[in-house]
Amino acid sequence: MTIDSIKSSLQDHFQTRFHKRGQVFYAPGRVNIIGEHTDYNHGFVMPMAINKGTYITIAKREDNQLNIFSQNLSEAVSIENINSFNALTGENRWANYVAGVIYFLIQHCALDGHTGADIYIYSNLPMGAGLSSSASLTIAVGYAYQAIYNLSCPKRRLAELAQKVEHQFAGTLCGIMDQMVCALAKESHALCLDCDTLTSEQVPCEFENLSFVICDSSVKHSLADSAYNDRRASCELAAQVCGEKTLREVTYDKLVSFGEKMPKESFFCAKHVITENQRVLEAKRAMRAENWHAFGALMFESHQSLQHDFRVSCDELDYLVELSKHFDGVYGARMTGGGFGGSTVALVEDQRIDEYQEYIQSHYSHQFSLSPKLYTSRACQGVRSLM
Ligand code: GLA
């Protein structure tokens, strides 16, 4: 289905449900090609937006009520007065992402007068696959809402509000990579983001005969969120023991000299972060030089470090990377996103993609009795109106 046909079918659904015309907005999901668990350590990341995402059809209301319908869940949630929103609990928790970002926007922009909206959501991003379905949702909703109310909230500020939703309403102390790339991505470019200054560089990411293949392992470990927060705490402790505010200021030599004074897991988490920051900068140079072999080698190294030092991989992801390593035509592969399941990303020669997909599918299902889902994507544009 093309974006245009999805748009017109969503407008029809919106009309049927809310009896008025809605405007359609879209934000993509993302794949992080290198730079994992560095964002909340004020380091470097290199994600790109992918060709799947979240569609928001929306219209203002003449009151303060929020009516939200999710086509994927086939569920509706109504919030009588969004100005005094309190987090939802239980089955409706998913709507916190929608109401949360709107609530923060209203406060941030000091919107007075009516604040209500009718919202119809549809996403073609798989959930729990580590492709940022929640950042895609919060950015799409926030962008759509500020557009219909003419709030002109800058994209970077919107990303910060969307991150605050994760912190306050979902309990994940995530960094800002996902929200920033969903908001700022440019077609045919990866976004090299300095998470210390929040400045970014658009790095050309177009290939003659290579593509990124994303493989959703179909695994999501239930402890992923608490393990994420634990890793973050380990990193913060390492920086503190080294006498610095964040790991961005800690060199590898300094870490080694303070190594004895911190728990082993803090040392290894910090080692990953410091070396991963270096890899992102090298990857950026390799991309600019179109040296895809060097780039691929950095992807494999990144995975090793996430597997052994940061310890956020799992057997399924390790196996997918191992399989990729032994396939002629793969330049590099690694787990992507928070870890403990989710997806891998591999850089693969176009002419070998079909064979690669069959190879992964048959070996992986044989080993784990799970069926992986494979996607290819070019680097796509970030949030936008589909008017
Ligand atoms: C999740 C978080 C990001 C980032 C990655 C790991 O996707 O939302 O902020 O920390 O994990 O790199």
mmCIF file of C-alpha atoms and ligand atoms in Angstrom:
data_model
loop_
_atom_site.group_PDB
_atom_site.id
_atom_site.type_symbol
_atom_site.label_atom_id
_atom_site.label_comp_id
_atom_site.label_asym_id
_atom_site.label_seq_id
_atom_site.Cartn_x
_atom_site.Cartn_y
_atom_site.Cartn_z
ATOM 1 C CA MET A 1 0.000 0.000 0.000
ATOM 2 C CA THR A 2 1.299 3.466 -0.820
ATOM 3 C CA ILE A 3 1.347 6.265 1.735
ATOM 4 C CA ASP A 4 -1.355 8.057 -0.295
ATOM 5 C CA SER A 5 -3.723 5.117 -0.249
ATOM 6 C CA ILE A 6 -3.155 4.587 3.489
ATOM 7 C CA LYS A 7 -3.867 8.290 4.001
ATOM 8 C CA SER A 8 -7.157 8.288 2.135
ATOM 9 C CA SER A 9 -8.370 5.119 3.841
ATOM 10 C CA LEU A 10 -7.499 6.644 7.250
ATOM 11 C CA GLN A 11 -9.428 9.802 6.382
ATOM 12 C CA ASP A 12 -12.462 7.636 5.590
ATOM 13 C CA HIS A 13 -12.153 5.765 8.887
ATOM 14 C CA PHE A 14 -11.804 9.059 10.743
ATOM 15 C CA GLN A 15 -14.899 10.470 9.053
ATOM 16 C CA THR A 16 -16.944 7.382 9.949
ATOM 17 C CA ARG A 17 -15.857 7.434 13.584
ATOM 18 C CA PHE A 18 -15.821 11.176 14.339
ATOM 19 C CA HIS A 19 -18.125 12.597 11.618
ATOM 20 C CA LYS A 20 -15.664 15.237 10.493
ATOM 21 C CA ARG A 21 -12.566 15.621 8.381
ATOM 22 C CA GLY A 22 -9.192 14.888 9.916
ATOM 23 C CA GLN A 23 -5.672 15.892 8.924
ATOM 24 C CA VAL A 24 -3.094 13.114 8.549
ATOM 25 C CA PHE A 25 0.449 13.150 9.947
ATOM 26 C CA TYR A 26 3.150 10.500 9.971
ATOM 27 C CA ALA A 27 6.308 9.700 11.958
ATOM 28 C CA PRO A 28 8.645 6.817 11.078
ATOM 29 C CA GLY A 29 10.217 4.185 13.317
ATOM 30 C CA ARG A 30 13.983 3.947 13.399
ATOM 31 C CA VAL A 31 16.840 1.514 13.272
ATOM 32 C CA ASN A 32 20.026 2.417 15.072
ATOM 33 C CA ILE A 33 22.916 1.476 12.817
ATOM 34 C CA ILE A 34 25.620 2.085 15.438
ATOM 35 C CA GLY A 35 25.994 3.728 18.861
ATOM 36 C CA GLU A 36 24.019 1.713 21.396
ATOM 37 C CA HIS A 37 23.387 2.686 25.034
ATOM 38 C CA THR A 38 25.477 5.789 24.524
ATOM 39 C CA ASP A 39 22.660 8.349 24.336
ATOM 40 C CA TYR A 40 21.871 8.573 28.061
ATOM 41 C CA ASN A 41 25.636 8.701 28.667
ATOM 42 C CA HIS A 42 25.854 11.933 26.639
ATOM 43 C CA GLY A 43 27.632 10.120 23.821
ATOM 44 C CA PHE A 44 27.185 9.647 20.061
ATOM 45 C CA VAL A 45 24.543 7.671 18.161
ATOM 46 C CA MET A 46 23.831 7.037 14.471
ATOM 47 C CA PRO A 47 20.218 6.016 13.842
ATOM 48 C CA MET A 48 18.190 6.362 10.636
ATOM 49 C CA ALA A 49 14.435 6.516 10.083
ATOM 50 C CA ILE A 50 12.863 3.491 8.359
ATOM 51 C CA ASN A 51 9.994 2.999 5.935
ATOM 52 C CA LYS A 52 7.411 1.992 8.541
ATOM 53 C CA GLY A 53 5.789 4.193 11.131
ATOM 54 C CA THR A 54 2.731 5.680 12.799
ATOM 55 C CA TYR A 55 -0.117 7.567 11.115
ATOM 56 C CA ILE A 56 -2.154 10.054 13.117
ATOM 57 C CA THR A 57 -5.431 11.429 11.821
ATOM 58 C CA ILE A 58 -6.562 14.304 13.993
ATOM 59 C CA ALA A 59 -9.006 17.201 14.361
ATOM 60 C CA LYS A 60 -9.576 19.853 17.029
ATOM 61 C CA ARG A 61 -12.579 19.825 19.332
ATOM 62 C CA GLU A 62 -14.588 22.644 20.880
ATOM 63 C CA ASP A 63 -13.895 21.404 24.416
ATOM 64 C CA ASN A 64 -10.985 19.880 26.396
ATOM 65 C CA GLN A 65 -11.769 16.246 25.708
ATOM 66 C CA LEU A 66 -9.380 13.805 24.065
ATOM 67 C CA ASN A 67 -10.876 10.901 22.123
ATOM 68 C CA ILE A 68 -8.290 8.372 21.021
ATOM 69 C CA PHE A 69 -8.863 5.331 18.847
ATOM 70 C CA SER A 70 -6.187 2.779 17.972
ATOM 71 C CA GLN A 71 -6.912 0.780 14.835
ATOM 72 C CA ASN A 72 -4.218 -1.783 15.692
ATOM 73 C CA LEU A 73 -5.637 -2.496 19.141
ATOM 74 C CA SER A 74 -9.222 -1.837 18.133
ATOM 75 C CA GLU A 75 -9.609 0.117 21.354
ATOM 76 C CA ALA A 76 -10.927 3.571 22.221
ATOM 77 C CA VAL A 77 -9.997 5.745 25.201
ATOM 78 C CA SER A 78 -11.617 9.051 26.175
ATOM 79 C CA ILE A 79 -10.106 11.587 28.544
ATOM 80 C CA GLU A 80 -12.628 14.143 29.680
ATOM 81 C CA ASN A 81 -10.246 16.977 30.430
ATOM 82 C CA ILE A 82 -6.729 16.705 29.074
ATOM 83 C CA ASN A 83 -5.676 19.829 31.023
ATOM 84 C CA SER A 84 -5.799 17.859 34.269
ATOM 85 C CA PHE A 85 -4.526 14.553 32.930
ATOM 86 C CA ASN A 86 -3.365 11.829 35.326
ATOM 87 C CA ALA A 87 -1.541 8.726 34.120
ATOM 88 C CA LEU A 88 -3.840 5.868 33.104
ATOM 89 C CA THR A 89 -3.318 2.482 34.667
ATOM 90 C CA GLY A 90 -4.441 -0.991 33.610
ATOM 91 C CA GLU A 91 -5.478 -1.913 30.093
ATOM 92 C CA ASN A 92 -5.649 1.653 28.831
ATOM 93 C CA ARG A 93 -2.014 2.363 29.666
ATOM 94 C CA TRP A 94 -1.083 2.512 25.979
ATOM 95 C CA ALA A 95 -2.995 5.799 25.710
ATOM 96 C CA ASN A 96 -0.522 7.460 28.129
ATOM 97 C CA TYR A 97 1.838 7.908 25.180
ATOM 98 C CA VAL A 98 -0.801 9.910 23.352
ATOM 99 C CA ALA A 99 -2.300 11.874 26.233
ATOM 100 C CA GLY A 100 1.110 12.337 27.906
ATOM 101 C CA VAL A 101 2.744 14.137 25.007
ATOM 102 C CA ILE A 102 -0.322 16.338 24.460
ATOM 103 C CA TYR A 103 -0.468 17.181 28.160
ATOM 104 C CA PHE A 104 3.203 18.235 28.162
ATOM 105 C CA LEU A 105 2.724 20.275 24.977
ATOM 106 C CA ILE A 106 -0.238 22.140 26.471
ATOM 107 C CA GLN A 107 1.839 22.992 29.534
ATOM 108 C CA HIS A 108 4.986 23.836 27.613
ATOM 109 C CA CYS A 109 3.217 26.102 25.130
ATOM 110 C CA ALA A 110 0.845 27.519 27.761
ATOM 111 C CA LEU A 111 -2.076 26.789 25.444
ATOM 112 C CA ASP A 112 -5.265 28.410 26.681
ATOM 113 C CA GLY A 113 -8.801 28.065 25.345
ATOM 114 C CA HIS A 114 -10.000 24.700 24.096
ATOM 115 C CA THR A 115 -7.437 21.908 24.031
ATOM 116 C CA GLY A 116 -9.450 18.849 22.945
ATOM 117 C CA ALA A 117 -8.843 16.608 19.937
ATOM 118 C CA ASP A 118 -10.171 13.509 18.181
ATOM 119 C CA ILE A 119 -7.371 11.165 17.199
ATOM 120 C CA TYR A 120 -7.257 8.023 15.073
ATOM 121 C CA ILE A 121 -4.011 6.007 15.211
ATOM 122 C CA TYR A 122 -2.691 3.407 12.814
ATOM 123 C CA SER A 123 0.828 1.966 12.812
ATOM 124 C CA ASN A 124 2.552 -0.499 10.499
ATOM 125 C CA LEU A 125 5.563 -0.790 12.809
ATOM 126 C CA PRO A 126 5.891 -4.059 14.689
ATOM 127 C CA MET A 127 5.658 -3.480 18.460
ATOM 128 C CA GLY A 128 8.406 -4.769 20.729
ATOM 129 C CA ALA A 129 10.785 -5.242 17.797
ATOM 130 C CA GLY A 130 13.173 -2.516 18.994
ATOM 131 C CA LEU A 131 12.184 -0.208 16.122
ATOM 132 C CA SER A 132 10.870 2.602 18.347
ATOM 133 C CA SER A 133 7.163 2.157 17.939
ATOM 134 C CA SER A 134 6.579 4.306 21.026
ATOM 135 C CA ALA A 135 8.831 7.202 19.941
ATOM 136 C CA SER A 136 7.195 7.069 16.510
ATOM 137 C CA LEU A 137 3.795 7.352 18.225
ATOM 138 C CA THR A 138 4.671 10.184 20.621
ATOM 139 C CA ILE A 139 6.449 12.199 17.935
ATOM 140 C CA ALA A 140 3.622 11.709 15.430
ATOM 141 C CA VAL A 141 0.971 12.707 17.983
ATOM 142 C CA GLY A 142 2.964 15.667 19.339
ATOM 143 C CA TYR A 143 3.739 16.991 15.864
ATOM 144 C CA ALA A 144 0.124 16.562 14.731
ATOM 145 C CA TYR A 145 -1.282 18.266 17.810
ATOM 146 C CA GLN A 146 1.043 21.255 17.678
ATOM 147 C CA ALA A 147 0.244 21.627 13.961
ATOM 148 C CA ILE A 148 -3.551 21.726 14.374
ATOM 149 C CA TYR A 149 -3.268 24.142 17.303
ATOM 150 C CA ASN A 150 -0.569 26.210 15.602
ATOM 151 C CA LEU A 151 1.847 25.869 18.507
ATOM 152 C CA SER A 152 5.078 25.759 16.464
ATOM 153 C CA CYS A 153 7.035 23.744 18.998
ATOM 154 C CA PRO A 154 10.567 23.139 17.601
ATOM 155 C CA LYS A 155 11.273 19.483 16.768
ATOM 156 C CA ARG A 156 14.089 19.235 19.269
ATOM 157 C CA ARG A 157 11.817 20.460 22.060
ATOM 158 C CA LEU A 158 9.134 18.040 20.926
ATOM 159 C CA ALA A 159 11.687 15.204 21.182
ATOM 160 C CA GLU A 160 12.460 16.248 24.759
ATOM 161 C CA LEU A 161 8.764 16.271 25.689
ATOM 162 C CA ALA A 162 8.297 12.848 24.092
ATOM 163 C CA GLN A 163 11.244 11.517 26.106
ATOM 164 C CA LYS A 164 9.656 12.931 29.268
ATOM 165 C CA VAL A 165 6.550 10.858 28.494
ATOM 166 C CA GLU A 166 8.677 7.661 28.560
ATOM 167 C CA HIS A 167 10.273 8.710 31.839
ATOM 168 C CA GLN A 168 7.133 9.802 33.638
ATOM 169 C CA PHE A 169 4.416 7.620 32.173
ATOM 170 C CA ALA A 170 6.194 4.435 31.068
ATOM 171 C CA GLY A 171 8.971 4.188 33.670
ATOM 172 C CA THR A 172 11.772 3.669 31.125
ATOM 173 C CA LEU A 173 14.649 6.049 31.722
ATOM 174 C CA CYS A 174 15.503 6.084 28.032
ATOM 175 C CA GLY A 175 17.858 8.454 26.262
ATOM 176 C CA ILE A 176 16.784 10.825 23.510
ATOM 177 C CA MET A 177 18.024 9.051 20.373
ATOM 178 C CA ASP A 178 14.696 7.560 19.275
ATOM 179 C CA GLN A 179 12.657 10.723 19.650
ATOM 180 C CA MET A 180 15.310 12.874 17.957
ATOM 181 C CA VAL A 181 15.630 10.666 14.881
ATOM 182 C CA CYS A 182 11.853 10.197 14.479
ATOM 183 C CA ALA A 183 11.615 13.992 14.514
ATOM 184 C CA LEU A 184 14.712 15.126 12.612
ATOM 185 C CA ALA A 185 15.636 12.382 10.132
ATOM 186 C CA LYS A 186 16.270 13.371 6.533
ATOM 187 C CA GLU A 187 15.748 11.105 3.546
ATOM 188 C CA SER A 188 18.895 9.198 2.418
ATOM 189 C CA HIS A 189 20.767 10.232 5.561
ATOM 190 C CA ALA A 190 21.587 8.779 8.949
ATOM 191 C CA LEU A 191 21.489 11.177 11.881
ATOM 192 C CA CYS A 192 24.748 11.426 13.779
ATOM 193 C CA LEU A 193 23.651 12.896 17.060
ATOM 194 C CA ASP A 194 25.826 14.252 19.824
ATOM 195 C CA CYS A 195 23.666 13.530 22.866
ATOM 196 C CA ASP A 196 25.679 15.918 25.010
ATOM 197 C CA THR A 197 24.981 19.089 23.048
ATOM 198 C CA LEU A 198 21.977 17.699 21.118
ATOM 199 C CA THR A 199 23.563 18.906 17.916
ATOM 200 C CA SER A 200 23.312 16.643 14.910
ATOM 201 C CA GLU A 201 24.852 16.003 11.532
ATOM 202 C CA GLN A 202 23.030 14.470 8.564
ATOM 203 C CA VAL A 203 25.392 11.809 7.192
ATOM 204 C CA PRO A 204 24.726 10.569 3.617
ATOM 205 C CA CYS A 205 23.592 6.968 3.837
ATOM 206 C CA GLU A 206 22.863 5.806 0.310
ATOM 207 C CA PHE A 207 24.363 2.781 -1.316
ATOM 208 C CA GLU A 208 24.942 1.629 -4.854
ATOM 209 C CA ASN A 209 24.283 -2.037 -4.210
ATOM 210 C CA LEU A 210 23.896 -2.566 -0.473
ATOM 211 C CA SER A 211 20.907 -2.388 1.881
ATOM 212 C CA PHE A 212 20.207 -2.555 5.558
ATOM 213 C CA VAL A 213 18.243 -5.679 6.428
ATOM 214 C CA ILE A 214 16.422 -5.601 9.747
ATOM 215 C CA CYS A 215 15.645 -8.926 11.374
ATOM 216 C CA ASP A 216 13.042 -9.000 14.134
ATOM 217 C CA SER A 217 13.994 -11.937 16.347
ATOM 218 C CA SER A 218 10.394 -12.220 17.655
ATOM 219 C CA VAL A 219 11.827 -12.262 21.196
ATOM 220 C CA LYS A 220 11.036 -9.739 23.912
ATOM 221 C CA HIS A 221 12.345 -10.539 27.373
ATOM 222 C CA SER A 222 10.097 -9.402 30.167
ATOM 223 C CA LEU A 223 12.905 -7.914 32.281
ATOM 224 C CA ALA A 224 14.097 -5.632 29.498
ATOM 225 C CA ASP A 225 12.847 -2.390 31.104
ATOM 226 C CA SER A 226 14.294 -3.002 34.553
ATOM 227 C CA ALA A 227 17.594 -4.247 33.072
ATOM 228 C CA TYR A 228 17.730 -1.057 30.967
ATOM 229 C CA ASN A 229 17.409 1.128 34.063
ATOM 230 C CA ASP A 230 20.021 -1.034 35.880
ATOM 231 C CA ARG A 231 22.541 -0.581 33.075
ATOM 232 C CA ARG A 232 21.949 3.131 33.142
ATOM 233 C CA ALA A 233 22.614 3.204 36.899
ATOM 234 C CA SER A 234 25.826 1.177 36.409
ATOM 235 C CA CYS A 235 27.066 3.716 33.869
ATOM 236 C CA GLU A 236 26.242 6.642 36.137
ATOM 237 C CA LEU A 237 28.094 5.010 38.991
ATOM 238 C CA ALA A 238 31.189 4.479 36.826
ATOM 239 C CA ALA A 239 31.220 8.171 35.840
ATOM 240 C CA GLN A 240 30.772 9.215 39.452
ATOM 241 C CA VAL A 241 33.628 6.999 40.690
ATOM 242 C CA CYS A 242 35.839 8.554 37.996
ATOM 243 C CA GLY A 243 34.902 11.985 39.348
ATOM 244 C CA GLU A 244 32.975 13.060 36.237
ATOM 245 C CA LYS A 245 29.352 14.004 35.581
ATOM 246 C CA THR A 246 28.901 11.655 32.620
ATOM 247 C CA LEU A 247 30.869 8.975 30.782
ATOM 248 C CA ARG A 248 31.405 11.422 27.943
ATOM 249 C CA GLU A 249 34.183 13.028 30.005
ATOM 250 C CA VAL A 250 35.812 9.709 30.955
ATOM 251 C CA THR A 251 38.687 8.431 28.817
ATOM 252 C CA TYR A 252 39.477 4.741 28.640
ATOM 253 C CA ASP A 253 42.751 5.303 30.548
ATOM 254 C CA LYS A 254 40.935 7.113 33.306
ATOM 255 C CA LEU A 255 38.388 4.314 33.548
ATOM 256 C CA VAL A 256 41.164 1.758 33.874
ATOM 257 C CA SER A 257 42.886 3.776 36.585
ATOM 258 C CA PHE A 258 39.651 3.896 38.641
ATOM 259 C CA GLY A 259 38.593 0.374 37.661
ATOM 260 C CA GLU A 260 39.387 -1.238 41.025
ATOM 261 C CA LYS A 261 37.171 1.256 42.837
ATOM 262 C CA MET A 262 33.926 0.306 41.106
ATOM 263 C CA PRO A 263 31.808 -2.845 40.747
ATOM 264 C CA LYS A 264 32.865 -5.026 37.837
ATOM 265 C CA GLU A 265 29.613 -4.500 35.938
ATOM 266 C CA SER A 266 30.041 -0.717 36.096
ATOM 267 C CA PHE A 267 33.542 -1.039 34.689
ATOM 268 C CA PHE A 268 32.420 -3.183 31.754
ATOM 269 C CA CYS A 269 29.365 -1.056 31.016
ATOM 270 C CA ALA A 270 31.582 2.039 30.921
ATOM 271 C CA LYS A 271 34.129 0.239 28.756
ATOM 272 C CA HIS A 272 31.392 -0.473 26.229
ATOM 273 C CA VAL A 273 30.163 3.129 26.231
ATOM 274 C CA ILE A 274 33.624 4.646 25.808
ATOM 275 C CA THR A 275 34.601 2.287 22.976
ATOM 276 C CA GLU A 276 31.177 2.580 21.323
ATOM 277 C CA ASN A 277 31.475 6.374 21.163
ATOM 278 C CA GLN A 278 34.759 5.895 19.328
ATOM 279 C CA ARG A 279 33.117 3.434 16.940
ATOM 280 C CA VAL A 280 30.353 5.899 16.053
ATOM 281 C CA LEU A 281 32.900 8.551 15.125
ATOM 282 C CA GLU A 282 34.882 6.031 13.067
ATOM 283 C CA ALA A 283 31.672 4.820 11.442
ATOM 284 C CA LYS A 284 30.844 8.379 10.437
ATOM 285 C CA ARG A 285 34.252 8.726 8.767
ATOM 286 C CA ALA A 286 33.800 5.369 7.015
ATOM 287 C CA MET A 287 30.354 6.450 5.742
ATOM 288 C CA ARG A 288 31.675 9.730 4.413
ATOM 289 C CA ALA A 289 34.458 7.807 2.636
ATOM 290 C CA GLU A 290 31.906 5.186 1.444
ATOM 291 C CA ASN A 291 34.135 2.524 2.976
ATOM 292 C CA TRP A 292 31.378 0.017 3.704
ATOM 293 C CA HIS A 293 33.743 -2.794 4.656
ATOM 294 C CA ALA A 294 35.210 -0.656 7.431
ATOM 295 C CA PHE A 295 31.697 0.360 8.444
ATOM 296 C CA GLY A 296 30.566 -3.275 8.578
ATOM 297 C CA ALA A 297 33.552 -4.303 10.699
ATOM 298 C CA LEU A 298 32.548 -1.634 13.241
ATOM 299 C CA MET A 299 29.023 -3.082 13.354
ATOM 300 C CA PHE A 300 30.404 -6.509 14.277
ATOM 301 C CA GLU A 301 32.675 -4.958 16.935
ATOM 302 C CA SER A 302 29.742 -3.036 18.371
ATOM 303 C CA HIS A 303 27.782 -6.267 18.733
ATOM 304 C CA GLN A 304 30.679 -8.012 20.490
ATOM 305 C CA SER A 305 30.904 -5.179 22.959
ATOM 306 C CA LEU A 306 27.136 -5.200 23.627
ATOM 307 C CA GLN A 307 27.240 -8.963 24.055
ATOM 308 C CA HIS A 308 30.246 -9.291 26.337
ATOM 309 C CA ASP A 309 30.814 -5.926 28.027
ATOM 310 C CA PHE A 310 27.394 -4.279 28.216
ATOM 311 C CA ARG A 311 25.544 -7.643 28.354
ATOM 312 C CA VAL A 312 22.254 -6.623 26.748
ATOM 313 C CA SER A 313 22.198 -9.197 23.980
ATOM 314 C CA CYS A 314 20.604 -12.641 24.177
ATOM 315 C CA ASP A 315 21.144 -16.038 22.523
ATOM 316 C CA GLU A 316 18.733 -15.316 19.714
ATOM 317 C CA LEU A 317 20.373 -12.006 18.733
ATOM 318 C CA ASP A 318 23.865 -13.509 19.044
ATOM 319 C CA TYR A 319 22.846 -16.345 16.781
ATOM 320 C CA LEU A 320 21.459 -13.970 14.130
ATOM 321 C CA VAL A 321 24.717 -12.006 14.136
ATOM 322 C CA GLU A 322 26.789 -15.199 14.053
ATOM 323 C CA LEU A 323 24.784 -16.494 11.088
ATOM 324 C CA SER A 324 25.294 -13.162 9.326
ATOM 325 C CA LYS A 325 29.042 -13.300 9.919
ATOM 326 C CA HIS A 326 29.211 -16.552 8.005
ATOM 327 C CA PHE A 327 27.184 -15.405 5.036
ATOM 328 C CA ASP A 328 29.080 -14.184 2.031
ATOM 329 C CA GLY A 329 27.654 -10.789 1.057
ATOM 330 C CA VAL A 330 27.127 -9.461 4.589
ATOM 331 C CA TYR A 331 29.438 -6.559 5.457
ATOM 332 C CA GLY A 332 28.407 -6.203 9.085
ATOM 333 C CA ALA A 333 25.633 -7.017 11.576
ATOM 334 C CA ARG A 334 24.697 -6.169 15.140
ATOM 335 C CA MET A 335 21.820 -6.092 17.576
ATOM 336 C CA THR A 336 20.000 -2.771 17.501
ATOM 337 C CA GLY A 337 17.993 -0.898 20.144
ATOM 338 C CA GLY A 338 17.797 -1.588 23.861
ATOM 339 C CA GLY A 339 18.484 -5.330 23.568
ATOM 340 C CA PHE A 340 17.211 -8.457 25.391
ATOM 341 C CA GLY A 341 15.362 -9.332 22.199
ATOM 342 C CA GLY A 342 14.143 -7.035 19.455
ATOM 343 C CA SER A 343 16.025 -6.833 16.189
ATOM 344 C CA THR A 344 19.377 -7.072 14.476
ATOM 345 C CA VAL A 345 20.485 -4.936 11.545
ATOM 346 C CA ALA A 346 22.813 -6.162 8.810
ATOM 347 C CA LEU A 347 24.429 -4.477 5.830
ATOM 348 C CA VAL A 348 23.901 -6.854 2.911
ATOM 349 C CA GLU A 349 24.698 -6.883 -0.819
ATOM 350 C CA ASP A 350 21.461 -6.308 -2.749
ATOM 351 C CA GLN A 351 21.958 -9.265 -5.049
ATOM 352 C CA ARG A 352 22.255 -11.621 -2.070
ATOM 353 C CA ILE A 353 19.338 -10.317 0.003
ATOM 354 C CA ASP A 354 16.828 -12.997 -1.040
ATOM 355 C CA GLU A 355 19.260 -15.795 -0.273
ATOM 356 C CA TYR A 356 20.248 -14.118 3.001
ATOM 357 C CA GLN A 357 16.612 -13.934 4.070
ATOM 358 C CA GLU A 358 15.993 -17.598 3.296
ATOM 359 C CA TYR A 359 19.212 -18.596 5.039
ATOM 360 C CA ILE A 360 18.353 -16.655 8.211
ATOM 361 C CA GLN A 361 14.764 -17.853 8.212
ATOM 362 C CA SER A 362 15.584 -21.530 7.890
ATOM 363 C CA HIS A 363 18.514 -21.642 10.349
ATOM 364 C CA TYR A 364 16.886 -19.438 12.962
ATOM 365 C CA SER A 365 13.534 -21.249 12.967
ATOM 366 C CA HIS A 366 15.345 -24.542 13.169
ATOM 367 C CA GLN A 367 17.416 -23.412 16.173
ATOM 368 C CA PHE A 368 14.735 -21.589 18.179
ATOM 369 C CA SER A 369 11.353 -22.641 16.761
ATOM 370 C CA LEU A 370 10.589 -18.970 16.171
ATOM 371 C CA SER A 371 10.001 -17.239 12.889
ATOM 372 C CA PRO A 372 12.068 -14.111 12.384
ATOM 373 C CA LYS A 373 10.638 -11.261 10.330
ATOM 374 C CA LEU A 374 12.912 -9.533 7.861
ATOM 375 C CA TYR A 375 12.572 -6.045 6.397
ATOM 376 C CA THR A 376 14.734 -3.846 4.241
ATOM 377 C CA SER A 377 14.680 -0.098 4.432
ATOM 378 C CA ARG A 378 16.426 2.892 2.988
ATOM 379 C CA ALA A 379 17.034 5.914 5.204
ATOM 380 C CA CYS A 380 13.718 7.820 5.257
ATOM 381 C CA GLN A 381 12.415 11.220 6.254
ATOM 382 C CA GLY A 382 11.279 12.049 9.811
ATOM 383 C CA VAL A 383 7.910 13.325 11.012
ATOM 384 C CA ARG A 384 5.724 15.183 8.533
ATOM 385 C CA SER A 385 2.281 16.260 7.546
ATOM 386 C CA LEU A 386 0.653 14.191 4.783
ATOM 387 C CA MET A 387 -1.656 16.978 3.680
HETATM 388 C C1 GLA B 1 16.251 2.291 23.619
HETATM 389 C C2 GLA B 1 16.149 3.703 24.193
HETATM 390 C C3 GLA B 1 17.199 4.628 23.571
HETATM 391 C C4 GLA B 1 18.589 4.018 23.626
HETATM 392 C C5 GLA B 1 18.565 2.564 23.141
HETATM 393 C C6 GLA B 1 19.887 1.882 23.351
HETATM 394 O O1 GLA B 1 15.904 2.299 22.275
HETATM 395 O O2 GLA B 1 14.863 4.230 23.968
HETATM 396 O O3 GLA B 1 17.161 5.881 24.193
HETATM 397 O O4 GLA B 1 19.133 4.116 24.902
HETATM 398 O O5 GLA B 1 17.577 1.799 23.790
HETATM 399 O O6 GLA B 1 20.855 2.461 22.551
#
